[in-house]
Coordinates of C-alpha atoms and ligand atoms in Angstrom, one line a residue:
M1 CA -92.5 25.9 -22.0
K2 CA -89.4 28.0 -21.6
F3 CA -87.3 27.9 -18.4
G4 CA -84.9 30.8 -17.6
G5 CA -81.5 30.6 -16.2
T6 CA -82.5 30.7 -12.5
S7 CA -85.0 28.0 -13.2
V8 CA -82.2 25.4 -14.3
A9 CA -79.3 26.7 -12.2
S10 CA -78.7 23.8 -9.8
A11 CA -79.2 20.0 -10.3
D12 CA -82.4 20.2 -8.2
D13 CA -83.7 23.1 -10.4
I14 CA -83.1 21.1 -13.5
K15 CA -85.0 18.1 -11.9
R16 CA -87.8 20.4 -10.9
A17 CA -88.1 21.7 -14.5
A18 CA -88.1 18.1 -15.8
R19 CA -90.9 17.2 -13.4
R20 CA -93.0 20.1 -14.7
I21 CA -92.3 19.2 -18.3
V22 CA -93.3 15.5 -17.6
A23 CA -96.5 16.6 -15.7
A24 CA -97.5 18.6 -18.7
R25 CA -96.8 15.6 -20.9
E26 CA -98.8 13.3 -18.5
S27 CA -101.8 15.8 -18.7
G28 CA -101.9 14.8 -22.3
K29 CA -100.0 17.6 -24.0
R30 CA -97.3 17.5 -26.5
V31 CA -94.4 19.5 -25.0
V32 CA -91.6 21.4 -26.5
A33 CA -89.3 23.1 -23.9
V34 CA -86.8 25.8 -24.5
L35 CA -84.0 26.1 -21.9
S36 CA -81.7 29.0 -21.0
A37 CA -78.2 28.5 -19.8
R38 CA -77.8 27.7 -16.2
G39 CA -77.5 30.6 -13.7
K40 CA -74.8 33.0 -14.6
T41 CA -73.3 30.7 -17.3
T42 CA -73.6 33.1 -20.2
D43 CA -71.9 36.0 -18.2
E44 CA -69.1 33.6 -17.4
L45 CA -68.6 32.6 -21.0
V46 CA -68.5 36.3 -22.0
N47 CA -65.9 36.9 -19.3
M48 CA -63.9 33.9 -20.5
A49 CA -63.9 35.4 -24.0
Y50 CA -62.6 38.7 -22.7
E51 CA -59.8 37.0 -20.8
I52 CA -58.5 35.9 -24.1
S53 CA -59.3 38.8 -26.4
D54 CA -60.2 42.5 -26.2
A55 CA -62.4 42.2 -29.3
P56 CA -63.5 38.5 -29.4
H57 CA -64.0 37.3 -32.9
E58 CA -67.8 37.3 -33.3
R59 CA -68.4 34.0 -35.0
E60 CA -66.3 32.3 -32.4
M61 CA -68.2 34.2 -29.6
D62 CA -71.4 32.7 -30.9
M63 CA -69.8 29.2 -30.9
L64 CA -68.8 29.8 -27.3
L65 CA -72.1 31.4 -26.0
S66 CA -74.3 28.8 -27.6
V67 CA -72.8 26.2 -25.3
G68 CA -74.6 27.3 -22.2
E69 CA -78.0 26.4 -23.4
R70 CA -76.9 23.0 -24.8
I71 CA -75.7 22.0 -21.4
S72 CA -79.0 22.8 -19.8
C73 CA -80.9 20.8 -22.5
A74 CA -78.8 17.7 -22.4
L75 CA -78.9 17.6 -18.6
C76 CA -82.7 18.1 -18.5
A77 CA -83.1 15.3 -21.2
M78 CA -81.2 12.9 -18.9
A79 CA -83.4 13.9 -16.0
I80 CA -86.6 13.2 -18.1
H81 CA -85.1 9.8 -19.2
D82 CA -84.6 8.8 -15.6
M83 CA -88.3 9.6 -15.0
G84 CA -89.2 7.0 -17.7
Y85 CA -90.0 9.4 -20.5
N86 CA -88.5 9.8 -23.9
A87 CA -86.8 13.0 -24.5
V88 CA -84.5 14.5 -27.1
S89 CA -82.3 17.6 -26.8
L90 CA -81.7 19.7 -30.0
T91 CA -79.4 22.6 -30.6
G92 CA -81.0 25.7 -32.1
S93 CA -79.6 24.6 -35.5
Q94 CA -81.0 21.1 -35.2
A95 CA -84.3 22.6 -34.2
G96 CA -84.5 24.5 -37.5
I97 CA -84.1 28.0 -36.1
V98 CA -82.7 29.9 -39.2
T99 CA -81.4 33.4 -38.7
D100 CA -79.6 36.1 -40.5
S101 CA -75.7 36.2 -40.1
V102 CA -75.5 39.1 -37.6
H103 CA -73.4 37.4 -35.0
T104 CA -74.4 38.0 -31.2
K105 CA -77.6 39.6 -32.2
A106 CA -79.1 37.6 -35.1
R107 CA -82.7 37.7 -36.0
I108 CA -84.8 34.7 -36.8
L109 CA -85.8 34.5 -40.4
E110 CA -87.5 31.1 -40.5
V111 CA -88.4 28.2 -38.3
R112 CA -88.1 24.8 -40.1
A113 CA -89.8 22.7 -37.4
D114 CA -90.1 19.5 -39.2
R115 CA -87.5 17.7 -37.0
I116 CA -89.4 18.8 -33.9
R117 CA -92.7 17.7 -35.4
S118 CA -91.4 14.2 -36.1
A119 CA -89.9 13.8 -32.7
L120 CA -93.3 14.9 -31.2
D121 CA -95.0 12.3 -33.5
E122 CA -92.6 9.7 -32.1
D123 CA -94.0 10.7 -28.7
K124 CA -90.9 12.4 -27.5
I125 CA -90.4 15.4 -25.3
V126 CA -88.4 18.0 -27.2
L127 CA -85.8 20.1 -25.5
V128 CA -84.5 23.0 -27.6
A129 CA -81.4 25.1 -26.6
G130 CA -82.6 28.7 -26.5
F131 CA -80.9 31.9 -27.6
Q132 CA -79.3 30.3 -30.8
G133 CA -79.8 29.5 -34.4
V134 CA -77.9 28.9 -37.6
S135 CA -77.3 31.4 -40.3
G136 CA -79.1 30.5 -43.5
D137 CA -76.3 31.9 -45.5
S138 CA -73.1 30.9 -43.8
R139 CA -74.4 28.0 -41.8
D140 CA -72.6 29.3 -38.8
V141 CA -74.0 29.2 -35.3
T142 CA -75.6 32.5 -34.4
T143 CA -77.0 33.8 -31.0
L144 CA -80.1 36.1 -30.6
G145 CA -78.9 38.7 -28.2
R146 CA -79.0 38.5 -24.4
G147 CA -82.3 37.2 -23.1
G148 CA -82.9 35.6 -26.5
S149 CA -84.3 32.3 -25.2
D150 CA -87.6 34.1 -24.8
T151 CA -87.6 34.7 -28.5
T152 CA -86.7 31.1 -29.3
A153 CA -89.6 29.9 -27.3
V154 CA -92.1 32.4 -28.9
A155 CA -90.9 31.6 -32.4
L156 CA -91.3 27.9 -31.8
A157 CA -94.8 28.4 -30.3
A158 CA -95.7 30.4 -33.5
A159 CA -94.2 27.7 -35.8
L160 CA -95.9 24.8 -34.0
D161 CA -99.2 26.7 -33.5
A162 CA -98.9 26.0 -29.8
S163 CA -101.9 26.9 -27.6
V164 CA -99.7 28.9 -25.2
C165 CA -96.1 29.8 -24.7
E166 CA -95.4 29.4 -21.0
I167 CA -92.3 31.4 -19.8
Y168 CA -91.1 30.0 -16.5
T169 CA -89.0 32.3 -14.4
D170 CA -88.0 33.4 -10.9
V171 CA -90.9 35.9 -10.4
E172 CA -94.6 35.2 -10.3
G173 CA -95.2 37.2 -13.4
V174 CA -95.3 40.8 -14.7
F175 CA -95.7 43.4 -12.0
S176 CA -97.1 46.8 -11.7
A177 CA -93.7 48.1 -10.7
D178 CA -90.4 46.6 -9.7
P179 CA -91.3 44.9 -6.3
R180 CA -87.7 45.4 -5.1
I181 CA -88.1 49.2 -5.0
C182 CA -91.9 49.3 -4.7
P183 CA -93.2 47.0 -2.1
S184 CA -96.9 47.6 -2.9
A185 CA -96.3 46.3 -6.6
R186 CA -98.9 43.8 -7.6
K187 CA -98.8 40.9 -10.1
L188 CA -100.8 41.8 -13.2
D189 CA -103.2 39.0 -14.4
V190 CA -103.3 40.3 -18.0
V191 CA -101.3 42.7 -20.2
S192 CA -101.8 43.4 -23.7
F193 CA -99.0 43.1 -26.3
E194 CA -98.9 46.9 -26.8
E195 CA -98.5 47.6 -23.1
M196 CA -95.9 44.8 -22.7
L197 CA -93.9 46.2 -25.6
E198 CA -93.9 49.7 -24.0
M199 CA -93.0 48.1 -20.6
S200 CA -90.2 46.0 -21.8
A201 CA -88.8 48.9 -23.9
S202 CA -88.8 51.2 -20.8
G203 CA -87.3 48.8 -18.2
A204 CA -89.4 45.8 -17.3
G205 CA -86.9 43.0 -17.5
V206 CA -89.3 40.0 -17.4
L207 CA -89.5 39.3 -21.2
Q208 CA -87.0 40.1 -23.9
H209 CA -88.5 43.0 -25.9
R210 CA -88.1 41.1 -29.2
S211 CA -89.9 38.1 -27.9
V212 CA -93.0 40.3 -27.2
E213 CA -92.7 41.8 -30.7
Y214 CA -92.6 38.4 -32.3
A215 CA -95.5 37.2 -30.1
R216 CA -97.6 40.2 -31.2
N217 CA -96.8 39.8 -34.8
H218 CA -97.7 36.1 -34.8
G219 CA -100.5 36.2 -32.2
V220 CA -98.7 33.9 -29.7
R221 CA -100.2 34.0 -26.1
I222 CA -97.5 34.2 -23.5
H223 CA -98.1 33.0 -19.9
C224 CA -95.3 34.4 -17.9
R225 CA -95.1 32.5 -14.5
S226 CA -93.0 31.2 -11.7
S227 CA -91.2 28.0 -12.0
F228 CA -91.3 27.5 -8.2
D229 CA -95.0 27.2 -7.7
D230 CA -98.3 26.6 -9.5
T231 CA -100.0 29.9 -9.1
P232 CA -101.1 31.4 -12.4
G233 CA -98.8 34.3 -13.6
T234 CA -99.4 37.0 -16.2
L235 CA -101.0 36.5 -19.5
V236 CA -99.7 38.6 -22.4
V237 CA -102.4 38.6 -25.1
A238 CA -103.9 40.6 -27.9
E239 CA -106.0 43.5 -26.8
D240 CA -109.6 42.7 -26.9
E241 CA -112.9 44.6 -26.4
S242 CA -113.8 42.6 -23.3
M243 CA -110.6 43.5 -21.6
E244 CA -110.8 46.2 -19.1
Q245 CA -108.5 49.1 -19.8
P246 CA -107.0 50.6 -16.7
M247 CA -105.8 54.2 -17.3
V248 CA -102.4 53.2 -16.1
T249 CA -101.2 49.6 -15.8
A250 CA -97.6 49.8 -14.6
V251 CA -94.7 52.0 -13.6
T252 CA -91.4 51.1 -15.2
H253 CA -87.9 52.5 -14.8
T254 CA -84.3 52.2 -16.0
T255 CA -81.0 53.5 -14.7
N256 CA -78.9 52.2 -17.5
E257 CA -79.1 55.0 -19.9
A258 CA -77.0 58.1 -20.5
R259 CA -77.5 61.4 -22.1
V260 CA -75.5 63.1 -24.8
T261 CA -75.8 66.8 -25.4
I262 CA -74.5 68.8 -28.3
T263 CA -74.6 72.5 -27.9
G264 CA -74.5 75.2 -30.7
V265 CA -76.0 73.1 -33.4
A266 CA -76.7 75.0 -36.6
D267 CA -80.4 75.3 -37.3
E268 CA -80.3 74.0 -40.9
P269 CA -82.0 71.2 -42.8
G270 CA -80.1 67.9 -42.8
I271 CA -78.2 68.3 -39.5
A272 CA -80.3 65.9 -37.5
G273 CA -80.2 63.5 -40.4
R274 CA -76.5 63.5 -40.3
I275 CA -76.2 63.1 -36.6
F276 CA -78.6 60.2 -36.3
G277 CA -77.5 58.6 -39.5
A278 CA -74.0 58.5 -38.1
L279 CA -75.3 56.9 -34.9
A280 CA -77.4 54.3 -36.9
D281 CA -74.3 53.4 -39.0
A282 CA -72.5 52.7 -35.8
N283 CA -75.4 50.6 -34.6
V284 CA -76.2 52.8 -31.7
N285 CA -79.8 52.6 -30.6
V286 CA -81.2 56.0 -29.6
D287 CA -84.1 56.4 -27.2
M288 CA -85.2 59.9 -26.4
I289 CA -84.3 62.9 -28.6
I290 CA -84.9 66.5 -27.6
Q291 CA -84.3 69.6 -29.7
N292 CA -85.9 73.0 -29.7
E293 CA -86.2 75.4 -32.5
P294 CA -83.8 78.1 -31.5
V295 CA -85.1 81.6 -30.7
A296 CA -81.9 83.5 -30.1
G297 CA -80.4 85.6 -32.9
D298 CA -77.6 83.2 -33.7
R299 CA -80.1 80.4 -34.7
K300 CA -78.2 77.7 -32.8
A301 CA -79.8 74.9 -31.1
D302 CA -79.0 72.4 -28.3
M303 CA -79.8 68.8 -28.9
S304 CA -79.9 66.0 -26.4
F305 CA -80.5 62.3 -26.8
T306 CA -80.3 59.2 -24.6
V307 CA -78.6 56.0 -25.4
S308 CA -77.9 52.8 -23.4
R309 CA -74.9 53.4 -21.1
D310 CA -72.8 50.7 -22.8
E311 CA -73.1 52.5 -26.0
L312 CA -72.2 55.9 -24.6
R313 CA -68.6 55.8 -25.7
T314 CA -69.3 54.8 -29.2
A315 CA -72.0 57.5 -29.4
T316 CA -69.8 60.4 -28.2
Q317 CA -67.0 59.3 -30.4
V318 CA -69.3 59.2 -33.4
I319 CA -70.6 62.8 -32.6
E320 CA -67.2 64.1 -31.9
G321 CA -66.1 62.6 -35.3
L322 CA -68.8 64.6 -37.0
A323 CA -67.6 68.0 -35.7
I324 CA -71.1 69.4 -35.5
G325 CA -71.9 72.0 -32.8
D326 CA -69.8 73.8 -30.2
S327 CA -69.5 71.0 -27.5
V328 CA -70.5 67.5 -26.8
T329 CA -71.1 66.4 -23.1
A330 CA -72.3 63.2 -21.6
D331 CA -74.3 62.7 -18.5
E332 CA -74.3 59.2 -16.9
N333 CA -76.4 60.1 -13.8
I334 CA -79.8 59.9 -15.4
G335 CA -82.7 57.6 -14.9
K336 CA -86.0 57.2 -16.6
V337 CA -89.4 56.6 -15.0
S338 CA -92.4 55.7 -17.3
I339 CA -96.0 55.0 -16.8
V340 CA -97.7 52.6 -19.3
G341 CA -101.4 52.0 -19.8
A342 CA -103.7 51.3 -22.8
G343 CA -106.4 53.4 -21.1
M344 CA -104.5 56.7 -21.1
K345 CA -105.3 57.1 -24.8
S346 CA -108.8 58.2 -23.8
H347 CA -108.1 59.9 -20.5
P348 CA -107.0 63.5 -20.3
G349 CA -104.8 64.7 -17.5
V350 CA -102.5 61.7 -17.1
A351 CA -99.4 63.5 -18.1
A352 CA -100.3 66.5 -15.8
K353 CA -100.7 64.0 -12.9
V354 CA -97.3 62.5 -13.6
F355 CA -95.6 65.8 -13.7
Q356 CA -97.4 67.2 -10.6
T357 CA -96.5 64.0 -8.7
L358 CA -92.8 64.3 -9.5
G359 CA -93.0 68.1 -8.8
D360 CA -94.4 67.6 -5.4
L361 CA -91.4 65.4 -4.6
G362 CA -89.0 68.2 -5.8
I363 CA -87.8 66.0 -8.6
N364 CA -86.7 67.9 -11.7
I365 CA -87.9 66.5 -15.0
E366 CA -85.1 66.8 -17.5
M367 CA -86.5 65.2 -20.6
I368 CA -90.0 64.0 -21.6
S369 CA -91.3 61.7 -24.3
T370 CA -94.6 60.1 -24.9
S371 CA -96.4 57.6 -27.0
P372 CA -100.2 57.0 -27.1
I373 CA -99.9 54.6 -24.1
K374 CA -96.7 55.8 -22.3
I375 CA -95.2 58.8 -20.7
S376 CA -91.5 58.8 -19.9
C377 CA -89.5 61.3 -17.8
V378 CA -85.7 61.5 -17.5
I379 CA -84.8 62.5 -14.0
A380 CA -81.7 62.2 -11.7
S381 CA -80.9 58.5 -11.3
D382 CA -80.9 58.7 -7.5
R383 CA -84.5 59.9 -7.4
V384 CA -85.7 57.0 -9.5
P385 CA -87.0 54.7 -6.6
D386 CA -88.9 57.7 -5.0
A387 CA -90.4 58.5 -8.3
V388 CA -91.5 54.9 -9.0
R389 CA -93.1 54.6 -5.5
A390 CA -94.9 58.0 -5.8
L391 CA -96.3 57.3 -9.3
H392 CA -97.4 53.9 -8.3
E393 CA -99.3 55.4 -5.4
A394 CA -100.6 58.4 -7.3
F395 CA -102.2 56.1 -9.9
D396 CA -103.5 53.6 -7.3
L397 CA -101.7 50.7 -8.9
G398 CA -101.3 48.8 -5.6
A399 CA -105.1 48.4 -5.4
D400 CA -106.7 45.3 -7.0
A401 CA -107.9 47.4 -9.9
V402 CA -107.8 44.8 -12.8
K403 CA -109.6 41.6 -12.4
T404 CA -110.0 39.1 -15.2
E405 CA -112.5 36.3 -15.4
D406 CA -109.8 33.6 -15.8
P407 CA -106.2 34.3 -15.5
T408 CA -105.3 30.7 -16.3
G409 CA -106.1 31.3 -19.9
V410 CA -109.2 29.4 -20.8
H411 CA -110.6 32.8 -21.9
R412 CA -109.0 33.3 -25.3
P413 CA -109.2 36.9 -26.5
T414 CA -109.5 37.1 -30.3
V415 CA -106.5 38.2 -32.2
R416 CA -107.0 41.5 -33.9
S417 CA -105.4 42.0 -37.2
Ligands
LIG501 N1 -78.4 32.7 -21.8 C1 -78.7 33.9 -22.6 C2 -78.5 35.1 -21.7 O1 -78.1 35.0 -20.5 C3 -80.1 33.9 -23.2 C4 -81.3 33.7 -22.2 O2 -81.1 33.4 -21.1 O3 -82.4 34.0 -22.6 O4 -78.7 36.2 -22.1
LIG502 MG1 -84.3 36.0 -19.5

């Protein structure tokens, strides 16, 4: 069971989480719970660091950030003790989460869960601080990147061979669009790993992208649900023949990307390799890339790509440093809308419908990218809400299109290798 920041924010929230954990224990289950930092704690810790230093030392940043999750776990263990149950809180390191040494965005290399197992054997409820681990090399505390408690939970579920990884959050599950801008959005009962990966990569914020990757690689079933009531949420599971495949499952969006355009790039082998090699060396993640083969006599091309807005400065500096092309410009007023659905693989005309829908609204499409189960369009950021609503409507996503036999999870789709 994993509880997000809003589910452990106040003392009452912690007690509510404790009651849920104890209820699961009482129903005969052995429970490991991963907790996030309370409310805005991690943001506050980040701010504290920047009050002291413009470039906080990364090892010390992780020492600082890992504290938030430890507070939640200790407090929740106290609440569980008061309810007459035995609980033990563990740091990521104590729980055996071994990572690489990349501070503030470490990756889990191994989970040595023996300490958790023996605590469970002693009939204890185990609380693990999310979002953190210990470097196998330096033995320093590391953190897993923002939202990383989801990955802690999935990694523990995999290591312990748990029947399910329940992610408790402040929404009812995964939705067909962001309900804050699309009132007809509907909670989805089941989503496949592949769809969820595309959704979290294109703006759905419910689950950390890496946690979904980890779940897919290890076949961990995720049940994403509300910590405030008992209604079943969304199951994220391996695709299975019995699963209905709607053509489109969800509309996602982001407004936190920016575009860099380089004009007058020479049409020669090796140029793109230099540009994106330099960006990779600077740890900049590139999303969409567009380049046309030039047709004009001078054989010069324009190239555009998108990056997350907080990496825009680094990206433009890197490109300017390369002195490739005539000019480098940045556009921060872009947004991206995407439609995701496993069924579009076998349905022609989906892209046409997306483009027509946007065209009918007078929305100009500035960039397009596709995968077998996703179509993304870059548009002006102020048109994103209209685009999301129109696409949701055009593909009929508000209707009760997808029904599953048993959203609570008794039905276990087989894991395909
Ligand atoms: N507390 C960390 C964050 O705010 C990790 C998490 O909540 O998953 O990003
Ligand atoms: Mg989160």
